[in-house]
Coordinates of C-alpha atoms in Angstrom, one line a residue:
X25 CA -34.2 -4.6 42.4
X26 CA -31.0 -2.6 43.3
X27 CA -27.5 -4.0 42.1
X28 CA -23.7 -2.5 42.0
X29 CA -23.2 -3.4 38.7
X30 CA -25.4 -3.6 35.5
X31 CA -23.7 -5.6 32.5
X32 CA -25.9 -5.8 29.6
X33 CA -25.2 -8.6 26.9
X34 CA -23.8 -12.2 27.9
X35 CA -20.9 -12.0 25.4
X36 CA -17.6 -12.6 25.8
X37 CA -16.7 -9.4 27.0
X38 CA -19.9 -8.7 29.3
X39 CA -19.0 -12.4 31.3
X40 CA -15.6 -11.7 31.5
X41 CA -16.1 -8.5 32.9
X42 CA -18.7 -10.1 35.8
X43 CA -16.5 -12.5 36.5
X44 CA -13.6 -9.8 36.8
X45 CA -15.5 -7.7 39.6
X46 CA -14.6 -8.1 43.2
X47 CA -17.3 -7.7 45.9
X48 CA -20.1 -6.3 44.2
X49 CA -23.4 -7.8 43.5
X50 CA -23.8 -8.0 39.6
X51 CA -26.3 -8.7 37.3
X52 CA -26.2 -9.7 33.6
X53 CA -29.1 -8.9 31.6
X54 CA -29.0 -10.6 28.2
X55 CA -31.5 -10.4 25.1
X56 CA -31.5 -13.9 23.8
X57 CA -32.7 -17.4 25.9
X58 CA -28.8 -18.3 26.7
X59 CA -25.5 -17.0 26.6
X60 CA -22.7 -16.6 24.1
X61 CA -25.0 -17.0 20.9
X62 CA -22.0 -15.3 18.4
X63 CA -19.1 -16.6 20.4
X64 CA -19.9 -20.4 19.8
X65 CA -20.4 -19.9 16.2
X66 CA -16.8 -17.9 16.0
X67 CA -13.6 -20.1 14.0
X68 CA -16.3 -22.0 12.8
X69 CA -17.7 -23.4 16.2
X70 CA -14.6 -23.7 17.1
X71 CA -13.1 -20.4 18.8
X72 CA -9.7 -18.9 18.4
X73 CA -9.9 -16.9 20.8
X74 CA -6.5 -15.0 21.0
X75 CA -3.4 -14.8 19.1
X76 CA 0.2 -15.3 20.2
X77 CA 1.8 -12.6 18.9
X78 CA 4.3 -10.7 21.1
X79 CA 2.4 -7.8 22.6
X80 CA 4.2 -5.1 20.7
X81 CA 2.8 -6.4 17.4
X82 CA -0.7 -7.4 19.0
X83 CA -2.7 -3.8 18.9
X84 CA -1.2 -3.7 15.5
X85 CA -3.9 -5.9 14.6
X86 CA -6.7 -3.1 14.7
X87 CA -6.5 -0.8 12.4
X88 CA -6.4 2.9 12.7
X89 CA -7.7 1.7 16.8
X90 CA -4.1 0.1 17.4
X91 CA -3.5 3.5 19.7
X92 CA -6.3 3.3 21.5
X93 CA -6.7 -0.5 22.3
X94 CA -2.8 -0.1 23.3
X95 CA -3.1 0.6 26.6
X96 CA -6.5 -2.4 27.6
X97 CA -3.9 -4.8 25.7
X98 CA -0.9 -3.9 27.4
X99 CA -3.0 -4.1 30.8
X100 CA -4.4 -7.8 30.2
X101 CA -2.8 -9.0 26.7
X102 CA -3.0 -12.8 25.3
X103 CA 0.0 -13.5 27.6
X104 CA -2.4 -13.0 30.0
X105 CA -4.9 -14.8 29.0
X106 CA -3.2 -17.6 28.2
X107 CA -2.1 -18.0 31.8
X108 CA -5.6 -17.4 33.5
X109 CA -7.8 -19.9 31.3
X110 CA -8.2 -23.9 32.9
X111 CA -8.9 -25.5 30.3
X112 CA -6.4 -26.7 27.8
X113 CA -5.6 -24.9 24.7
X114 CA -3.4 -25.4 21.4
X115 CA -1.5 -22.8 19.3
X116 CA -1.6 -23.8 15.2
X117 CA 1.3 -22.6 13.3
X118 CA 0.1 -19.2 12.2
X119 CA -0.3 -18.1 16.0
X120 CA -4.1 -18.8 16.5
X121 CA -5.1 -20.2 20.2
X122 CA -7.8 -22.7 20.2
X123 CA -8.9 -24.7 23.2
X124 CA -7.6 -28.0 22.7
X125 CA -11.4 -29.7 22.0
X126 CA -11.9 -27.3 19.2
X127 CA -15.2 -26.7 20.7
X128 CA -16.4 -23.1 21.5
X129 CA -18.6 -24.1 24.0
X130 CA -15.6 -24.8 26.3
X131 CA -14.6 -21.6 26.6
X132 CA -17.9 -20.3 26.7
X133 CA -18.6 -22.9 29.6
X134 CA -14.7 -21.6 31.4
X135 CA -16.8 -18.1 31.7
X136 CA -19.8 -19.6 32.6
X137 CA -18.6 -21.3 35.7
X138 CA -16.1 -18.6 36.7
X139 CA -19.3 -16.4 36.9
X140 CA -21.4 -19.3 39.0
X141 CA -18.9 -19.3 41.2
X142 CA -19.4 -15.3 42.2
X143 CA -22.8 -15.8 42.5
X144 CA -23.5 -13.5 38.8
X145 CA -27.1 -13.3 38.6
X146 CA -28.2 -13.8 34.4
X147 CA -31.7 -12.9 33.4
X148 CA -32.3 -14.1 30.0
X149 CA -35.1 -13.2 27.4
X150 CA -34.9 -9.4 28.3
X151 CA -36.3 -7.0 26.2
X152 CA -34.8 -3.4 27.3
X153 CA -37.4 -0.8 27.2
X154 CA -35.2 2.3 28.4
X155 CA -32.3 3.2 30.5
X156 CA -32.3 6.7 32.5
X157 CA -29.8 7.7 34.9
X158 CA -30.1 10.7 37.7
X159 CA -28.0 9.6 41.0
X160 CA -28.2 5.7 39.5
X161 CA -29.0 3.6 36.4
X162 CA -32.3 2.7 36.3
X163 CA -33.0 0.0 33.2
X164 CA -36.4 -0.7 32.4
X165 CA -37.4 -4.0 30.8
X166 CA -40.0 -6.3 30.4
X167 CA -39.2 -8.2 33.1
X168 CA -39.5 -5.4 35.8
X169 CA -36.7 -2.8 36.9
X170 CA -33.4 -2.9 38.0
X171 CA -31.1 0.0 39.5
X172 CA -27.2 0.0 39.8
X173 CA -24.1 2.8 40.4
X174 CA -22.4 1.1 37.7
X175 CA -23.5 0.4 34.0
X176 CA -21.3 -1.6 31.6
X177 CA -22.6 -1.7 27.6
X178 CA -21.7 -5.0 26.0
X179 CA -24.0 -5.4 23.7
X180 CA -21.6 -6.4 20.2
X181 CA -22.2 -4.8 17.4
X182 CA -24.7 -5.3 14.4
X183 CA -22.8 -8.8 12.6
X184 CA -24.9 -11.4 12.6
X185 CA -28.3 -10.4 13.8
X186 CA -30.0 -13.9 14.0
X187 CA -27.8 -14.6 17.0
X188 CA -29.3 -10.8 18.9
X189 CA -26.6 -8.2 17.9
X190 CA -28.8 -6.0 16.0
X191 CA -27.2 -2.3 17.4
X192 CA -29.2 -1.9 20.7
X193 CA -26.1 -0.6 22.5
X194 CA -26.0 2.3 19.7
X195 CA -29.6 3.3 20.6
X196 CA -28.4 2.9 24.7
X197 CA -25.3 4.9 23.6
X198 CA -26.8 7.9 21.9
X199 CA -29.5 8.5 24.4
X200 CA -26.6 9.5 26.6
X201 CA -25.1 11.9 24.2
X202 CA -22.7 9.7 22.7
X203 CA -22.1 10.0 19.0
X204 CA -21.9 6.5 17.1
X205 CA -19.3 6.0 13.9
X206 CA -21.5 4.5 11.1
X207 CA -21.8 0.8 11.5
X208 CA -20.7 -1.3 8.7
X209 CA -19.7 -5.1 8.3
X210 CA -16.1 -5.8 8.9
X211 CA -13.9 -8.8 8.4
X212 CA -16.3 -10.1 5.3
X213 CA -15.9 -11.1 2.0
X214 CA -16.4 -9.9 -1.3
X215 CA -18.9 -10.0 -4.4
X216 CA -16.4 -9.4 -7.4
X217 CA -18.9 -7.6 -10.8
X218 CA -18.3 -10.3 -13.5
X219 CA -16.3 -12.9 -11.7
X220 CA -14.0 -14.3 -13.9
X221 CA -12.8 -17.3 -11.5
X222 CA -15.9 -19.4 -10.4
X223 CA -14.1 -22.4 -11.3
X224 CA -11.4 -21.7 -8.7
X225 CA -13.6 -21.8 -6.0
X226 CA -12.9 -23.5 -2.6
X227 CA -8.9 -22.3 -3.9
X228 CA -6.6 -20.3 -2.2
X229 CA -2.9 -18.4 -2.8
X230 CA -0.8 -15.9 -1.4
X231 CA -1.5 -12.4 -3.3
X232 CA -0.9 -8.9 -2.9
X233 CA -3.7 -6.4 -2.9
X234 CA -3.7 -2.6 -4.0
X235 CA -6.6 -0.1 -3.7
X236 CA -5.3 3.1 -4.0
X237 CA -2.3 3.7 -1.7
X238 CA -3.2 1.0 0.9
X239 CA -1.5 -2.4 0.4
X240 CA -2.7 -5.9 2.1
X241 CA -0.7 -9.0 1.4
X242 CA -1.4 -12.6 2.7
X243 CA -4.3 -15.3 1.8
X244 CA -7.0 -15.3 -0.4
X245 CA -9.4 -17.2 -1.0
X246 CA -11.5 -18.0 -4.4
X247 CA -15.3 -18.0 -3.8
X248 CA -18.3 -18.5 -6.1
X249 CA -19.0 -15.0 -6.1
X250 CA -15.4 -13.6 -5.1
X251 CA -12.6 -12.8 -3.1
X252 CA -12.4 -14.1 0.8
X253 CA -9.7 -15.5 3.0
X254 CA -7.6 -13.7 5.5
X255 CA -6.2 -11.0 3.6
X256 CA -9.5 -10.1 1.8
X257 CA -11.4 -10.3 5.5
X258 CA -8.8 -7.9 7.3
X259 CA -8.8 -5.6 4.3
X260 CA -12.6 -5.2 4.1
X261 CA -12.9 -2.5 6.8
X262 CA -11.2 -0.5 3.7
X263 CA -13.8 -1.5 1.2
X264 CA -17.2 -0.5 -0.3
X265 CA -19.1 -1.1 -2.8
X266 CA -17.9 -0.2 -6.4
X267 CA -14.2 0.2 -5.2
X268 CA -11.7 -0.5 -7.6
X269 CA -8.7 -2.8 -6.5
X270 CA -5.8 -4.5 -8.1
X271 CA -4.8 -8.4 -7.4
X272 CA -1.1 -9.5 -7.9
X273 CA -1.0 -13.1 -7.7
X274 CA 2.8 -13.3 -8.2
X275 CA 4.2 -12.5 -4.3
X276 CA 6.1 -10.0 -5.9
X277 CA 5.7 -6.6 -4.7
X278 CA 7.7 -4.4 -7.6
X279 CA 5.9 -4.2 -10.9
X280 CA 9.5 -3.7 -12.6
X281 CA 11.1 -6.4 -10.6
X282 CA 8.5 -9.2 -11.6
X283 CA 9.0 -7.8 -15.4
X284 CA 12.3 -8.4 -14.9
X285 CA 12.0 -11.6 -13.3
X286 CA 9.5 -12.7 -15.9
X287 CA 12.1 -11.7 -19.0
X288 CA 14.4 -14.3 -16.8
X289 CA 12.1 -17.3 -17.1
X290 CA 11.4 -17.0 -20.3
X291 CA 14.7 -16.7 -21.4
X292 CA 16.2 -19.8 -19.0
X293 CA 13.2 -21.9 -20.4
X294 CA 13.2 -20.9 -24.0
X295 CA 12.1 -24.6 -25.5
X296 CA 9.6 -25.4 -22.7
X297 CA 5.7 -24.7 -22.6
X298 CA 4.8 -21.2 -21.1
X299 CA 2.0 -22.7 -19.2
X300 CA 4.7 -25.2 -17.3
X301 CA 7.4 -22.4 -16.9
X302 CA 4.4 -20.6 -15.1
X303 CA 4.1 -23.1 -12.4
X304 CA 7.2 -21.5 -10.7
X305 CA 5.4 -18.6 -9.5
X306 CA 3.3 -20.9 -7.4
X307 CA 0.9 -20.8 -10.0
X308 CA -2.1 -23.8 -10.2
X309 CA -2.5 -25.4 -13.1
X310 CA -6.6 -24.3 -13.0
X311 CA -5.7 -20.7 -12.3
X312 CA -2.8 -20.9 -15.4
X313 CA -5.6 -22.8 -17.9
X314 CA -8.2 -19.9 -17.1
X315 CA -5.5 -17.6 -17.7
X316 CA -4.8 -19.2 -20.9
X317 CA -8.2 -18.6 -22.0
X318 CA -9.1 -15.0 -21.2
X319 CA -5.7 -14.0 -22.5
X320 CA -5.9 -16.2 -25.7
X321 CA -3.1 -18.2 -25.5
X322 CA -2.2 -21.7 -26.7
X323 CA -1.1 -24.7 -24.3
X324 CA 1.1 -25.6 -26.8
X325 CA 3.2 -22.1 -26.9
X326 CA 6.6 -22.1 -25.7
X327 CA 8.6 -19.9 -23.6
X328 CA 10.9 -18.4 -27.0
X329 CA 7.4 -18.1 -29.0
X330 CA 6.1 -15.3 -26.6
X331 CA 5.1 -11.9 -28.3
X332 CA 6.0 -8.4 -26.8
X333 CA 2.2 -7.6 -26.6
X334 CA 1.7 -11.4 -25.1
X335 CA 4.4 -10.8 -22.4
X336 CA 2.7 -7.5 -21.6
X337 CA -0.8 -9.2 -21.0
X338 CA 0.7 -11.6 -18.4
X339 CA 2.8 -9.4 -17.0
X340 CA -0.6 -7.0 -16.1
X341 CA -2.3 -10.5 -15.8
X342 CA -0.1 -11.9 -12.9
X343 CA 0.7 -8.5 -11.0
X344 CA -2.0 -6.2 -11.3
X345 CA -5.6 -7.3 -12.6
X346 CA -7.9 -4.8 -11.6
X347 CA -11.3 -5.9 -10.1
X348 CA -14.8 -4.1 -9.5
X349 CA -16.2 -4.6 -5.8
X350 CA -19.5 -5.2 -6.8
X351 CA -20.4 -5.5 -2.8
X352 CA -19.2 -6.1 0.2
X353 CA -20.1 -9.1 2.7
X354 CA -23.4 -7.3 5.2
X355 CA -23.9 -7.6 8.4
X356 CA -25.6 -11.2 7.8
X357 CA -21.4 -13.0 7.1
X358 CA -19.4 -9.9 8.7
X359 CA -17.6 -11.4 11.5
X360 CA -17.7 -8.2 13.5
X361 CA -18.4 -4.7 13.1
X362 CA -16.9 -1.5 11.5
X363 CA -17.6 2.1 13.5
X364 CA -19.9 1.5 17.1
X365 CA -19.6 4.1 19.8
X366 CA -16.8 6.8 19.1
X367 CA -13.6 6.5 20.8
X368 CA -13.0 9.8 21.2
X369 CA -15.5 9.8 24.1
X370 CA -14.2 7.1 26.1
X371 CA -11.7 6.9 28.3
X372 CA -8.8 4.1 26.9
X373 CA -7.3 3.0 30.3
X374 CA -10.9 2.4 31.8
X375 CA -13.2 2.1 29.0
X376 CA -15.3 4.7 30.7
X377 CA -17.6 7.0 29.2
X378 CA -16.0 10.9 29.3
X379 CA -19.1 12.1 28.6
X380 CA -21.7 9.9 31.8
X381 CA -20.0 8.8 34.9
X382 CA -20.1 5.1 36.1
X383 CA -21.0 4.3 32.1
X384 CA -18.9 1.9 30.6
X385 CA -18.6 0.5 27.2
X386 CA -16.5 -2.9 26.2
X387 CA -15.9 -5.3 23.3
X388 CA -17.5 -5.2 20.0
X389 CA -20.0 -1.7 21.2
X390 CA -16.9 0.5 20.4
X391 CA -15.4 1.3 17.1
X392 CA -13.0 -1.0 17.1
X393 CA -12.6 -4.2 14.5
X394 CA -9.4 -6.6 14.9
X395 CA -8.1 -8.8 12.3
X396 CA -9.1 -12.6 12.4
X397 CA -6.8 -14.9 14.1
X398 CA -8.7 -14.2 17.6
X399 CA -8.2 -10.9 17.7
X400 CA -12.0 -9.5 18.4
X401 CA -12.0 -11.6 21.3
X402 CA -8.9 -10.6 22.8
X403 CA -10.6 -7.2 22.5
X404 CA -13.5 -8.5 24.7
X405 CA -11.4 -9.8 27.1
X406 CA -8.7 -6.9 27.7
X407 CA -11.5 -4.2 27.1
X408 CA -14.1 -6.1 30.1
X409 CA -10.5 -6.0 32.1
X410 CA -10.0 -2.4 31.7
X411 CA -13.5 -1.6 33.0
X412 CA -13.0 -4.5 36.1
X413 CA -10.0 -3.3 37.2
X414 CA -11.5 0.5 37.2
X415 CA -14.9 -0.5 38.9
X416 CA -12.6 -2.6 41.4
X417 CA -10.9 0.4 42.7
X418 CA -14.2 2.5 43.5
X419 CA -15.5 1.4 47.0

């Protein structure tokens, strides 16, 4: 069965990218019974699926990729996006865009019927034996063989395997002489070695985190086990196990500053209770008794009553506890996936392999990870453009 164009995997990206193509016949094969497994779990089954940020701060969102997704943003960014999609959307007050029934399958069903409408052929249940290419693809499944000039990888990564992203586009990837960056989980949480705050769980504050020279400021949220929350999930493509980080939970970023500041209070509030003067810093009065307790203090002390060694264990305390990673979130909660098919081999304005003609490779495949706050799947989306408009201009 001879096609134009091959997509493998009925993500995001790989529908998009069908439904992008002009005047080819195309043809989806996809390794689970239906479409969009991963993307109708994402935001919770709800689907943010972009962010309004003004382009020039959008690739900033990826990492040490922000150069190379540049120029597939700048082509089709959220702007974009936002204008192409019929059904109607919201934007919450940190940015995110969800569609307006919170549902994911309504975008998932937006891409479904865009692709109807062309006439995209899905097989479903295919198993994929082996791909070889000499003047055309030829992909070998279980369900027979099907040939095409053009091949487009979107496979995802290896997050969340029970949905079908398990690597195969690694395996497709290598066998062409592509070199894959070590896959490891990427916007997950963290297992923290003798958690002190279990009682804290289901909590949540502004912090400031340190590991080494790298800083990451915004939410975090207490777990059972850990550490999760936005700036804990956009940080962990910096983490592995046994890492040693430090946790200011004053929004403070100067260690000599907050001493300072700290003096200050104690010496406005000399007659009232340390733990009440506390709650200035935004402080909860769980997190403030647990501190209480580890450090050995007494409800009852007062701000003039404070010891030089006292105000030095707060003062390490509050603006840099240092924390063990016992491990980092696998691939079973990662959102999405560290490392994936090298960017250094692919072409940025295309998404085409440098190394195989007419080979593409889009969304979660590559190495590249965005933040959360709908990031990944802008990534699907502008990267399955990239390789659209490309294909589009080859008769």
């Amino acid at each position: 069965m001879e096609f134009d164009v091959i997509i493998i995997g009925a993500g995001p990206a790989g529908l998009f990218c069908s439904y992008k193509i002009k005047n080819k016949k195309v043809l989806i094969l996809e390794k689970n019974e239906k479409p969009g497994k991963k993307l109708l779990i994402t935001g919770g089954g709800k689907c943010n699926f972009t962010n309004i940020d003004d382009i020039k701060e959008l690739y900033t969102h990826y990492g040490e990729k922000k150069n190379f997704v540049k120029r597939a943003l700048y082509n089709y960014s959220n702007k974009d996006l936002l204008n192409e999609v019929d059904f109607e959307y919201i934007i919450t007050d940190d940015g995110k865009a969800f569609p307006k029934s919170m549902e994911s399958k309504t975008v998932l069903n937006w891409l479904l019927e865009k692709n109807n409408k062309k006439n995209v052929e899905i097989k479903y249940n295919i198993e994929i034996h082996n791909i070889d290419k000499t003047e055309k693809f030829m992909v070998n499944t279980n369900k027979g063989k099907y040939t095409s000039k053009f091949l487009i990888l979107a496979t995802g990564g290896k997050s969340y395997p029970v949905l079908g992203s398990n690597g195969d586009g690694y395996k497709f990837a290598k066998n062409f002489g592509h070199n894959i960056v070590k896959p490891k989980p990427a916007l997950t949480p963290i297992i923290i070695k003798d958690f002190p705050f279990k009682d804290l769980s289901g909590n949540s504050m502004n912090v400031i985190i340190r590991k080494e020279k790298k800083i990451f400021k915004g939410n975090l949220l207490f777990t059972h086990k850990g550490f999760s929350g936005p700036v804990i999930l956009n940080s962990s493509r910096y983490f592995n196990d046994g890492d040693n980080i430090t946790v200011s939970f004053v929004n403070i970023d100067n260690e000599e500053k907050f001493k300072s500041d700290f003096l200050e209070l104690l010496n406005k509030n000399k007659n009232e209770f340390l733990f009440d003067a506390l709650k200035r810093y935004n402080l909860t009065k769980r997190f403030i008794a647990i501190m209480f307790k580890r450090l050995d203090l007494k409800r009852n002390k007062k701000c003039n009553n404070v010891s030089k060694e006292e105000r030095s264990k707060i003062i390490n305390y509050l603006f840099k506890q240092s924390f063990v990673i016992e491990r980092v979130g696998d691939f079973n909660i990662a959102i999405v996936t560290l490392g994936g098919v090298d960017t250094k081999e692919i072409d940025s304005k295309t998404m085409e392999s440098k190394l195989v003609e007419n080979l593409y490779f889009i969304g979660e495949v590559l190495d590249v990870d965005g933040d959360t706050g709908g990031y990944n799947i802008q990534w699907a989306f502008s990267s399955a453009k990239a390789a659209s408009d490309n294909i589009n201009k080859i008769i």
